[in-house]
XYZ file of C-alpha atoms in Angstrom:
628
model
C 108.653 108.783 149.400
C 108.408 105.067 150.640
C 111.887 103.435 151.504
C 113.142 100.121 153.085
C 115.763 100.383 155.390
C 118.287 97.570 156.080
C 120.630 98.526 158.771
C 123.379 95.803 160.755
C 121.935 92.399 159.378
C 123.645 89.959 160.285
C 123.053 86.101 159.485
C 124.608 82.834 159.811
C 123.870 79.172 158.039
C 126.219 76.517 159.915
C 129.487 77.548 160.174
C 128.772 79.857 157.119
C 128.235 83.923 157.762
C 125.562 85.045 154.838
C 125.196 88.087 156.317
C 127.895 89.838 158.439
C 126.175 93.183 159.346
C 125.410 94.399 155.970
C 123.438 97.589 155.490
C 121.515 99.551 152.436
C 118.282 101.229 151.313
C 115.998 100.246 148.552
C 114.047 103.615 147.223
C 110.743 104.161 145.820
C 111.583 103.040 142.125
C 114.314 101.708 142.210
C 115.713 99.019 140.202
C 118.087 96.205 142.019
C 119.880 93.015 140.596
C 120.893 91.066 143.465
C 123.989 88.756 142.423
C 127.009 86.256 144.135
C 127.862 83.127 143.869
C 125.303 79.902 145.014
C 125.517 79.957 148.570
C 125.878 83.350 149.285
C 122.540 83.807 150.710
C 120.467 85.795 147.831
C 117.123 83.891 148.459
C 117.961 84.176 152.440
C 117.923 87.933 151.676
C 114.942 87.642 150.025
C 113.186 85.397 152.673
C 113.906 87.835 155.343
C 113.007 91.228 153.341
C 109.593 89.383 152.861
C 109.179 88.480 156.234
C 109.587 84.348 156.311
C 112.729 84.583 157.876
C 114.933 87.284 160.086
C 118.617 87.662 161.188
C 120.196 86.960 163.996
C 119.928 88.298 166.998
C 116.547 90.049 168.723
C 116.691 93.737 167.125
C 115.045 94.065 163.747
C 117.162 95.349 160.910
C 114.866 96.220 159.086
C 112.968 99.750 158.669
C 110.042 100.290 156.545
C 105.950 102.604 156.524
C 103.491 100.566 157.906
C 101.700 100.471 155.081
C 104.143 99.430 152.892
C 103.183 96.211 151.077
C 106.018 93.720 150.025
C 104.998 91.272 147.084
C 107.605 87.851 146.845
C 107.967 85.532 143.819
C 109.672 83.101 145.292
C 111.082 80.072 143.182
C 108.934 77.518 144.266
C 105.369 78.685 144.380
C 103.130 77.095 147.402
C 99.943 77.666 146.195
C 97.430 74.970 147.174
C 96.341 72.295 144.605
C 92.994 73.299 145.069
C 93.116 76.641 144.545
C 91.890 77.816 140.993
C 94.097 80.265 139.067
C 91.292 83.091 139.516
C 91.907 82.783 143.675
C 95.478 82.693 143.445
C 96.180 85.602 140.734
C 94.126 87.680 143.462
C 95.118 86.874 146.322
C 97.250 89.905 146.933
C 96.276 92.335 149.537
C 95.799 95.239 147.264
C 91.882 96.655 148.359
C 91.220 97.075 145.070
C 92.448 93.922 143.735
C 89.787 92.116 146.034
C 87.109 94.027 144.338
C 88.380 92.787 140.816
C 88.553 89.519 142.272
C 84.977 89.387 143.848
C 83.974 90.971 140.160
C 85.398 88.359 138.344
C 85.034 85.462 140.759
C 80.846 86.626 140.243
C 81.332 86.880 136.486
C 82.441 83.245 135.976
C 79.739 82.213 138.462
C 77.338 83.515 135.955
C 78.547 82.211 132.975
C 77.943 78.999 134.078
C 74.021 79.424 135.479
C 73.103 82.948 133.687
C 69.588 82.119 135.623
C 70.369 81.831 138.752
C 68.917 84.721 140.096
C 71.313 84.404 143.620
C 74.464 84.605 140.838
C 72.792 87.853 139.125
C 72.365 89.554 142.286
C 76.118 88.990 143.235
C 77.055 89.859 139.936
C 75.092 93.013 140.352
C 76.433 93.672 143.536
C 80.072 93.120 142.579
C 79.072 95.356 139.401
C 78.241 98.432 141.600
C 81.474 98.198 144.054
C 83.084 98.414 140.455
C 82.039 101.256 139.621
C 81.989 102.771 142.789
C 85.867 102.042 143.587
C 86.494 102.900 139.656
C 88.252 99.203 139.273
C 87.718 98.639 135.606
C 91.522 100.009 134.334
C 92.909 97.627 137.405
C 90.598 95.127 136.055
C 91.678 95.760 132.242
C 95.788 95.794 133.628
C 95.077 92.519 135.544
C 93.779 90.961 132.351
C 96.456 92.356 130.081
C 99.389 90.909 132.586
C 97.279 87.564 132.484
C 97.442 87.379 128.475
C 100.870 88.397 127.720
C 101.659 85.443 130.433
C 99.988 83.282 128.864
C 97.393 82.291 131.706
C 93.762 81.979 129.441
C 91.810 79.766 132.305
C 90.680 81.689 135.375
C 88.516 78.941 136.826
C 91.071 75.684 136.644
C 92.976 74.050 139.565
C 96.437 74.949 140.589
C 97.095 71.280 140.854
C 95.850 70.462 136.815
C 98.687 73.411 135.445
C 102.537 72.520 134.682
C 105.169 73.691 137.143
C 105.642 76.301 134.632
C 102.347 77.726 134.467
C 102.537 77.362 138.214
C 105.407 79.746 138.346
C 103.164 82.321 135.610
C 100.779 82.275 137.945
C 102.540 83.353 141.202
C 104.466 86.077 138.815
C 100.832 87.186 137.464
C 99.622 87.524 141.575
C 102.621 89.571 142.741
C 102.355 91.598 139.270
C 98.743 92.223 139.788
C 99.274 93.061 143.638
C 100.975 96.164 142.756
C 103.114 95.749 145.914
C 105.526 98.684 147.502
C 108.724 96.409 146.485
C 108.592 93.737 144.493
C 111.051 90.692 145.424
C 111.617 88.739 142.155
C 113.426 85.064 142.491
C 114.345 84.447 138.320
C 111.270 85.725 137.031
C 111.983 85.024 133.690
C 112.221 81.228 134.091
C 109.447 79.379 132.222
C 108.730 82.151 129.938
C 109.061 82.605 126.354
C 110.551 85.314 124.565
C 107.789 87.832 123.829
C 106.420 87.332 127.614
C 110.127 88.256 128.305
C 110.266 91.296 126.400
C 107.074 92.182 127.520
C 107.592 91.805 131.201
C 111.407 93.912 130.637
C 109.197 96.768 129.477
C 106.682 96.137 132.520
C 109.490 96.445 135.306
C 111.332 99.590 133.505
C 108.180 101.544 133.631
C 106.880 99.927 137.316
C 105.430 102.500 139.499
C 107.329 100.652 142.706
C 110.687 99.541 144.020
C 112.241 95.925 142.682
C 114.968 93.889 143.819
C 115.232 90.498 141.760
C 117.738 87.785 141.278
C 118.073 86.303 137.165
C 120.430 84.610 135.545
C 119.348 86.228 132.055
C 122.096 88.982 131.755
C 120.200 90.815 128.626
C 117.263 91.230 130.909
C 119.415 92.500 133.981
C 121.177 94.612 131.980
C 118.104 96.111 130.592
C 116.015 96.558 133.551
C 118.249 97.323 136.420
C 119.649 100.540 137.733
C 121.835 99.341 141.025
C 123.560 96.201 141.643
C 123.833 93.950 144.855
C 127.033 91.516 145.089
C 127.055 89.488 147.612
C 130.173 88.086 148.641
C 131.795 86.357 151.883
C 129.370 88.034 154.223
C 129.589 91.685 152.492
C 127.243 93.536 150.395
C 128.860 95.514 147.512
C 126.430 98.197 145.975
C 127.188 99.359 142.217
C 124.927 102.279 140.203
C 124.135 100.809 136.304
C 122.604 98.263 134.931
C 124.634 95.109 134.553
C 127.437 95.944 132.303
C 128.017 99.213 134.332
C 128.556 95.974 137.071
C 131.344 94.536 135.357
C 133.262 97.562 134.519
C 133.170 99.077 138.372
C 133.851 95.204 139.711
C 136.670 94.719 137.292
C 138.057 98.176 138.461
C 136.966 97.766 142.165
C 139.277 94.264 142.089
C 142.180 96.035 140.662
C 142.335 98.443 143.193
C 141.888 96.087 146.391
C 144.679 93.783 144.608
C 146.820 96.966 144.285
C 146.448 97.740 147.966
C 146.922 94.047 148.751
C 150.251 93.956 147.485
C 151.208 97.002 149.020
C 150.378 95.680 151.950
C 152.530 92.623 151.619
C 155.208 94.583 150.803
C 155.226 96.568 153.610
C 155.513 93.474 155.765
C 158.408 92.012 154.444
C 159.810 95.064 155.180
C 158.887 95.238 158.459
C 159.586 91.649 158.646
C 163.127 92.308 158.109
C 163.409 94.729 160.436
C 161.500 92.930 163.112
C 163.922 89.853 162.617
C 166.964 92.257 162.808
C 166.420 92.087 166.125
C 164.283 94.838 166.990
C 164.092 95.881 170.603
C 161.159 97.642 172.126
C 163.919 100.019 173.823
C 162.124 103.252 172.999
C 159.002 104.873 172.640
C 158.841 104.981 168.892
C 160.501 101.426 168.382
C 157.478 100.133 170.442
C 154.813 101.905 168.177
C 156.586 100.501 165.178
C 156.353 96.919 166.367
C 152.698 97.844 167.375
C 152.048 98.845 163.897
C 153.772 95.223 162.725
C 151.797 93.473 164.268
C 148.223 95.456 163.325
C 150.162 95.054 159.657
C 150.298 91.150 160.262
C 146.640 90.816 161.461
C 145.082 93.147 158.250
C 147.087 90.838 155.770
C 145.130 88.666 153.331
C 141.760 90.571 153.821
C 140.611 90.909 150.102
C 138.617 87.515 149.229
C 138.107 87.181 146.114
C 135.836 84.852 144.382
C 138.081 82.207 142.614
C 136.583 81.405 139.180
C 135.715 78.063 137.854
C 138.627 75.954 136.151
C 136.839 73.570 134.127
C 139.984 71.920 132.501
C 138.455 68.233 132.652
C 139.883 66.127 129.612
C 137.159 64.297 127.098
C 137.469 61.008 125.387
C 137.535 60.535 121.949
C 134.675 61.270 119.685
C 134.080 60.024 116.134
C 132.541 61.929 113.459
C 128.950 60.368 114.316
C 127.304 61.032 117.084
C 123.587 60.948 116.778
C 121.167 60.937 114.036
C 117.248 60.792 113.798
C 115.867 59.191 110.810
C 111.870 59.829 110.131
C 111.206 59.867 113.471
C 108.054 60.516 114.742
C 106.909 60.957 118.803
C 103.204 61.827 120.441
C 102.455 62.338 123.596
C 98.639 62.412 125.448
C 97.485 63.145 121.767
C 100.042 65.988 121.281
C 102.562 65.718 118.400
C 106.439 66.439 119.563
C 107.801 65.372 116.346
C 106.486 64.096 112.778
C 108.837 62.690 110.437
C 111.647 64.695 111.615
C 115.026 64.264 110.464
C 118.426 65.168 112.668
C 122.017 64.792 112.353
C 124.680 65.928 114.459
C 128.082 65.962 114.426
C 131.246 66.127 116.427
C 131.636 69.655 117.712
C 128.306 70.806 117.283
C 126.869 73.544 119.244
C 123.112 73.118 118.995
C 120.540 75.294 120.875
C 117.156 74.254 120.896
C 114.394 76.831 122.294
C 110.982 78.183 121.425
C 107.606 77.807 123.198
C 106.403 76.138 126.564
C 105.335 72.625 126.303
C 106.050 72.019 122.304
C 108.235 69.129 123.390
C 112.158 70.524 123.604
C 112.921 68.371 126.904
C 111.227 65.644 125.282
C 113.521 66.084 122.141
C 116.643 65.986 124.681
C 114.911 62.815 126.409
C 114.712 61.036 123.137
C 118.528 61.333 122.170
C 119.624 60.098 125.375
C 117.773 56.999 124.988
C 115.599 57.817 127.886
C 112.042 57.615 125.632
C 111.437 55.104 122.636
C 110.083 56.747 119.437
C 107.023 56.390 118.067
C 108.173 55.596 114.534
C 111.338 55.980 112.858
C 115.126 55.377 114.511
C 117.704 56.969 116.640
C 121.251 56.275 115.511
C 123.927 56.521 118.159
C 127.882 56.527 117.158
C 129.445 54.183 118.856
C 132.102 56.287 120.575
C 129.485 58.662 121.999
C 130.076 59.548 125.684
C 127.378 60.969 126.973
C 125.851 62.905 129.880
C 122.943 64.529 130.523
C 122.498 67.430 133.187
C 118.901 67.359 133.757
C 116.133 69.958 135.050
C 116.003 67.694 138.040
C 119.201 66.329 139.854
C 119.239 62.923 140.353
C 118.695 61.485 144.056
C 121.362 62.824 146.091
C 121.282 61.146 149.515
C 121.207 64.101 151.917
C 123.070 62.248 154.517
C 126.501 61.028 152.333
C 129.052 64.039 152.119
C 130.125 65.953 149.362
C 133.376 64.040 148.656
C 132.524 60.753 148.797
C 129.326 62.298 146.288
C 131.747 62.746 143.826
C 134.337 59.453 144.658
C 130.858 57.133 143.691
C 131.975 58.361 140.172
C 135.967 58.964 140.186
C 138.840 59.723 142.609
C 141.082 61.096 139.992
C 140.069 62.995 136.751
C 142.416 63.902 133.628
C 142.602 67.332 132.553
C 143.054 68.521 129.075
C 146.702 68.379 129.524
C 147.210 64.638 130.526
C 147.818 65.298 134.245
C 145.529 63.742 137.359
C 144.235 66.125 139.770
C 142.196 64.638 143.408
C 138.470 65.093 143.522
C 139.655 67.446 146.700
C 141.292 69.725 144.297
C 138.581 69.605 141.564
C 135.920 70.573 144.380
C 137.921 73.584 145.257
C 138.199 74.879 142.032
C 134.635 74.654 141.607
C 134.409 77.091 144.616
C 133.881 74.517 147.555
C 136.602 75.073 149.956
C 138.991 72.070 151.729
C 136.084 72.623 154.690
C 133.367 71.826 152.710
C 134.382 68.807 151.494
C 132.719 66.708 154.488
C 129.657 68.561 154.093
C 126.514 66.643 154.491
C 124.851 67.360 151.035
C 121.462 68.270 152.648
C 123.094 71.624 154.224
C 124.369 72.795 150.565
C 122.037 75.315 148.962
C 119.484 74.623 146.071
C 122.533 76.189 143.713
C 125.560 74.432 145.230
C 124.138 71.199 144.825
C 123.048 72.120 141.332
C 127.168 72.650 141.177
C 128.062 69.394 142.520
C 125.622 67.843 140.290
C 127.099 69.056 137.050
C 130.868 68.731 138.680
C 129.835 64.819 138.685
C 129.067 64.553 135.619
C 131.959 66.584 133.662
C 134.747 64.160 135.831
C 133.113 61.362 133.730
C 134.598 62.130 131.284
C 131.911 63.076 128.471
C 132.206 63.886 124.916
C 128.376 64.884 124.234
C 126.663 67.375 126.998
C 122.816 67.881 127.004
C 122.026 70.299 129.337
C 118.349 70.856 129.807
C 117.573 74.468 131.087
C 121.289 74.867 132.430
C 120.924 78.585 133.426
C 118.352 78.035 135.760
C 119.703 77.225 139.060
C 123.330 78.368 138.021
C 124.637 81.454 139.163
C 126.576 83.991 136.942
C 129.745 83.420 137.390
C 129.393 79.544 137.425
C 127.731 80.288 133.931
C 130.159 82.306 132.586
C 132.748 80.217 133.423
C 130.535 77.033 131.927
C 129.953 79.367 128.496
C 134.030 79.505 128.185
C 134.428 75.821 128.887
C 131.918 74.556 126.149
C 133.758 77.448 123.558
C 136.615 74.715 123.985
C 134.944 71.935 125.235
C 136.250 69.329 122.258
C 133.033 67.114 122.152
C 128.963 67.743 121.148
C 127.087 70.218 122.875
C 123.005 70.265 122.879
C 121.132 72.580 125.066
C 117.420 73.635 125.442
C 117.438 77.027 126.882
C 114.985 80.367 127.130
C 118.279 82.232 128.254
C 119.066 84.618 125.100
C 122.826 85.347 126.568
C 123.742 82.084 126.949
C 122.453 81.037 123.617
C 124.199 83.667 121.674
C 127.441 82.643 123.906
C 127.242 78.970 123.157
C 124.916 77.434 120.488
C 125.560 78.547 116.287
C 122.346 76.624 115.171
C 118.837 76.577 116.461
C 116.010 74.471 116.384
C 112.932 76.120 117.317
C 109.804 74.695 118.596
C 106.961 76.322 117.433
C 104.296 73.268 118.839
C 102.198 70.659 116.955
C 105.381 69.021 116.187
C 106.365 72.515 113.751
C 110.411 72.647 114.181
C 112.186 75.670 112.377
C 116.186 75.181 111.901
C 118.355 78.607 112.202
C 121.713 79.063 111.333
C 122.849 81.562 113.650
C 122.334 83.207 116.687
C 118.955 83.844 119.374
C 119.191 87.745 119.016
C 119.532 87.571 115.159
C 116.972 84.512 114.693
C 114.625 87.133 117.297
C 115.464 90.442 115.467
C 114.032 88.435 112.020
C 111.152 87.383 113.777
C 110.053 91.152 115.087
C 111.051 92.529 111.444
C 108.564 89.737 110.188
C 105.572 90.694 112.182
C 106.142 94.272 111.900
C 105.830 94.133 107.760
C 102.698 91.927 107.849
C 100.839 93.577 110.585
C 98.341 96.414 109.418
C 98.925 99.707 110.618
C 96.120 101.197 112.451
C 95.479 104.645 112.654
C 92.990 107.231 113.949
C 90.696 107.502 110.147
C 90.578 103.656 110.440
C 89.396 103.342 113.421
C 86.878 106.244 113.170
C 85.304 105.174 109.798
C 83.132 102.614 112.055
C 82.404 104.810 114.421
C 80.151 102.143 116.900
C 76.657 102.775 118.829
C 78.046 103.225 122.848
C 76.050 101.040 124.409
C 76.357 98.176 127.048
C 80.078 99.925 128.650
C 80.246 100.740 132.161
C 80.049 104.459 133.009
C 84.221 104.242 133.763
C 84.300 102.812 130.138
C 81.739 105.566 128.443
C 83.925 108.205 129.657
C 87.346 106.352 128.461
C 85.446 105.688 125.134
C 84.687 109.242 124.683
C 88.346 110.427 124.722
C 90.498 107.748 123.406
C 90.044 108.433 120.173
C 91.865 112.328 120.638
C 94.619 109.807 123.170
C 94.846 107.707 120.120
C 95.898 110.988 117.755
C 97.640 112.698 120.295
C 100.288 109.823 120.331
C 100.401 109.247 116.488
C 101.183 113.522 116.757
C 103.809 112.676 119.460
C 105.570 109.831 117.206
C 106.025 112.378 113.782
C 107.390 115.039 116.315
C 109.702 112.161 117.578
C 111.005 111.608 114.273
C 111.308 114.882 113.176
C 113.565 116.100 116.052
C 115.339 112.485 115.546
C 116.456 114.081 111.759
C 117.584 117.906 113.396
C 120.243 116.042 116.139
C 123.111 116.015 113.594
C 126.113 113.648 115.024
C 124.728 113.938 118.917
C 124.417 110.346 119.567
C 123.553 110.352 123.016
C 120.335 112.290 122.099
C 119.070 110.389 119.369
C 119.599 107.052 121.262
C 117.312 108.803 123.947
C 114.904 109.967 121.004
C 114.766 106.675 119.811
C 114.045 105.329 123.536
C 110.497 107.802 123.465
C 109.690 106.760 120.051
C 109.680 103.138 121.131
C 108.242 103.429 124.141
C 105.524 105.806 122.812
C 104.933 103.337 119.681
C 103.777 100.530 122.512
C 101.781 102.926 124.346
C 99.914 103.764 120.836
C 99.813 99.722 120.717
C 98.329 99.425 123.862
C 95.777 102.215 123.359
C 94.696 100.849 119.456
C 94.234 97.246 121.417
C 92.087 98.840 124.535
C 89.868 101.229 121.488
C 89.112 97.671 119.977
C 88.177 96.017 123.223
C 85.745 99.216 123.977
C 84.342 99.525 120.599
C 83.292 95.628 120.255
C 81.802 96.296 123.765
C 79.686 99.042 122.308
C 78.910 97.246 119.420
C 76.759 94.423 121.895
């Protein structure tokens, strides 16, 4: 069994100890949500499991087989803008993953001169080390983890794609790698919901170790099977998924606040007695001032992560706040709106979501006044407030300090209840302690100054928030704290957002972006809206079965030997799986009131349904091969 082995680490940013000797094992399999608070050092772990950075000190921490392979989505990818998507989904250094990448490298060659008898004979060439190294099911799972992430063009640029795409494309290479551990920085940023579910089902059934960092809280919860919190230089470790992680924190804090207070009970007590005048006359006088003062130095040693008070007051907003009239927007020949009507009110919660690229930020751009329609009008009430937390901060000069950051925009703030409170104290309770406050803003993490940027614009005052992919930089308890403080927040909330929890938490209507300018409005919430949409597509799509597919029974001709000998059996896969679902069901309707085994029936039945799915799709591809 391949393990990692983490032993003493220790690690220090500034004045700042990430690390302070923290120790653990990652198994073969395992499944490992790494969480704490912005600042805390997650990516540093990261970094330094994959090998771009190390601890302190000379003496590696860390134990693992030499030939175990580490794969790293970071959150910035650093591909180069020449490389095509083809070179960079392959660039792993899996053996095998080279062949497929040679094969298909030579296969797009020869698409585009099918003469050229050089491009045949590499073609050929690559052909044979296919079927020599048996490649074509790697080949066929490379291609399947390319489509359900949406990546269609092999041959283009890394510099012509999105930063989104970009992001697809470095979580396509590391998926395709088929690495020992897999380090996953929010994987699920830039993705839409079915490439979500997809990729939860991926992970749960990966053959290898993970350890990723999300925001999305469904998909923790439904993939992992240990937690990592990280907090002031400690490493807690918690079995379960995520809400298993709340239930042993919650009881883990109870019990170090219990002992706390015992603690400080004892030393008033002692306390008294030491300032009764206490003389170190005897033997056992002497050990009981010894055992004051070890009392005295172990006081105050549970640190606890303070939560967020976001208790900023709003100004007044009237009953309009923004309306579209007829308004129509393209962009580079792409429609983002067509005669689209919009009102929205004071106290709205609106979420808007749906696919990559069908204009949401652009909607979100348009009501701040930020882009001009192409036809129609924006209304604007005229005691709207607003501010709008962006994807991108604005400029932050790395050399001003965090306070004086924050004094550009106010040096008191109201709070809901009519008293001031000092920019010192607001930063505080946003987790940045008295000695941060001079801090030059270029040593605060990616996530702290994500912090400080939204912290700047809630002391303004605003009465309509747009928050534009909030969830992605934020850590969890910074959003959980942010999903309370817009349940009361007494002004206009609009957010675009892929995150499902947060969406359920926060917005009661939806528009959805379907693309081409197509906007669908839901009443309700993500998982219902989602839950619709999969009881939709499951009545419309034809069922498939074993007589269909053999009524057409196609000439094998033109499939690799690999493929022949998968063509000759999937057929009897196909049934045996379609047998194993009926059984399923049967023993589902013999379990009586024993819940806990027909939740875990249900779980086969499921997962066996997409593994029928997935063979009905691959009997297509082979039988439309044969058919050439």
């Amino acid at each position: 069994m391949k393990e990692l082995k983490v032993t003493a680490l220790h690690k220090t940013f500034g004045d700042k100890t990430l690390f302070d000797r923290i120790s653990f094992m990652i198994h073969e399999k395992d499944r490992i949500g790494l969480i704490g608070v912005n600042g805390t050092g997650k990516t540093s772990l990261l970094n330094i499991l994959a090998g771009l950075d190390s601890g302190d000190g000379d003496v590696s921490a860390i134990e693992q087989p030499n030939d175990y392979r580490i794969g790293y989505l970071a959150q910035t990818q650093t591909f180069s803008p020449e490389t095509t998507v083809l070179d960079a989904v392959f660039a792993g250094n899996n053996p095998l993953m080279q062949t497929v990448r040679a094969y298909e490298a030579a296969l797009l060659a020869l698409n585009e001169a099918p003469t050229d008898e050089t491009l045949l004979a590499r073609y050929t060439k690559a052909e044979e080390a296919m079927n020599k190294e048996d490649a074509w099911n790697a080949d066929s799972e490379a291609k399947a983890i390319l489509q359900k992430l949406g990546i269609a063009t092999l041959e283009k640029k890394i510099g012509e794609l999105s930063g989104g795409q970009v992001k697809r494309v470095g979580l396509a290479q590391v998926l395709i790698d088929a690495p020992d551990l897999l380090l996953l920085d929010e994987p699920t940023n830039h993705l839409d919901y079915d490439a979500i579910e997809w990729l939860e089902n991926y992970l749960k059934h990966y053959t290898g170790a993970l350890l990723m960092v999300t925001h999305d809280r469904y998909f923790l919860d439904r993939v992992t099977t240990r937690i990592f919190e990280l907090s002031f230089g400690k490493l807690y470790e918690y079995t379960g998924n995520y809400e298993a992680y709340i239930e042993q924190k919650a009881e883990r804090d109870r019990v170090e606040a219990e002992q706390e207070n015992k603690r400080q009970q004892l030393y008033k007590q002692e306390l008294a007695w030491m300032r009764a005048g206490a003389k170190a006359r005897t033997t056992k006088q002497q050990a009981r001032i010894n055992r004051f003062e070890d009392l005295k130095e172990n006081l105050n040693q549970v640190e606890a992560n303070e939560q967020l008070e976001m208790t900023i007051a709003t100004t007044r907003l009237g009953k309009k706040v923004l309306e579209l009239k007829d308004a129509s927007y393209t962009i580079d020949g792409k429609t983002i709106l067509q005669h689209f009507d919009l009102l929205i009110q004071a106290r709205e919660r609106l979420g808007i979501t749906g696919k990559n690229g069908a204009g949401k930020s652009t909607l979100l751009n348009i009501l701040a006044g930020r882009i001009p329609l192409d036809a129609g009008v924006l209304e604007v009430g005229e005691t709207v407030k607003l501010a709008y937390y962006t994807q991108q901060n604005e400029a932050l000069d790395p050399d001003k300090r965090m306070i004086s950051y924050l004094q550009e925009a106010a040096s008191e703030v109201k709070q809901a209840d009519g008293t001031q409170i000092s920019v010192a104290e607001l930063l505080e309770r946003f987790l940045f302690p008295r000695f941060m406050h001079g801090t030059l803003i270029k040593k605060l993490s990616g996530g702290e100054k994500r912090r400080l940027y939204l912290l700047k614009l809630l002391i303004q005052q605003p009465n309509v928030l747009l928050l534009d992919e909030p969830t992605n930089d934020l850590d969890i308890a910074t959003l959980t704290v942010l999903e309370d403080y817009l349940r009361d927040f007494a002004g206009t909330v609009i957010t675009v957002s892929h995150d499902r929890y947060f969406l359920d938490k926060v917005a009661e209507k939806l528009l959805i972006f379907e693309g081409n300018g197509v906007i669908e409005r839901y009443f309700g919430s993500i998982t219902d809206f989602l839950a619709q949409e999969q009881a939709t597509e499951k009545n419309l799509k034809p069922v498939k079965t074993k007589t269909d597919a053999a009524k057409t029974q196609p000439k094998k001709k033109k499939l690799s030997y690999n493929e022949q000998k998968e063509w000759a059996v999937i057929e009897d896969e196909i049934a045996a799986l379609e047998e194993k679902i009926e059984q399923l069901k049967e023993d589902m309707n013999h379990q009586g009131d024993d819940f806990t085994k027909l939740q875990e029936l249900q779980q086969a039945v499921t997962d066996t349904e997409a593994a029928l799915e997935e063979k009905m799709d691959r009997w297509e591809y082979l039988s439309e091969r044969a058919d050439q």
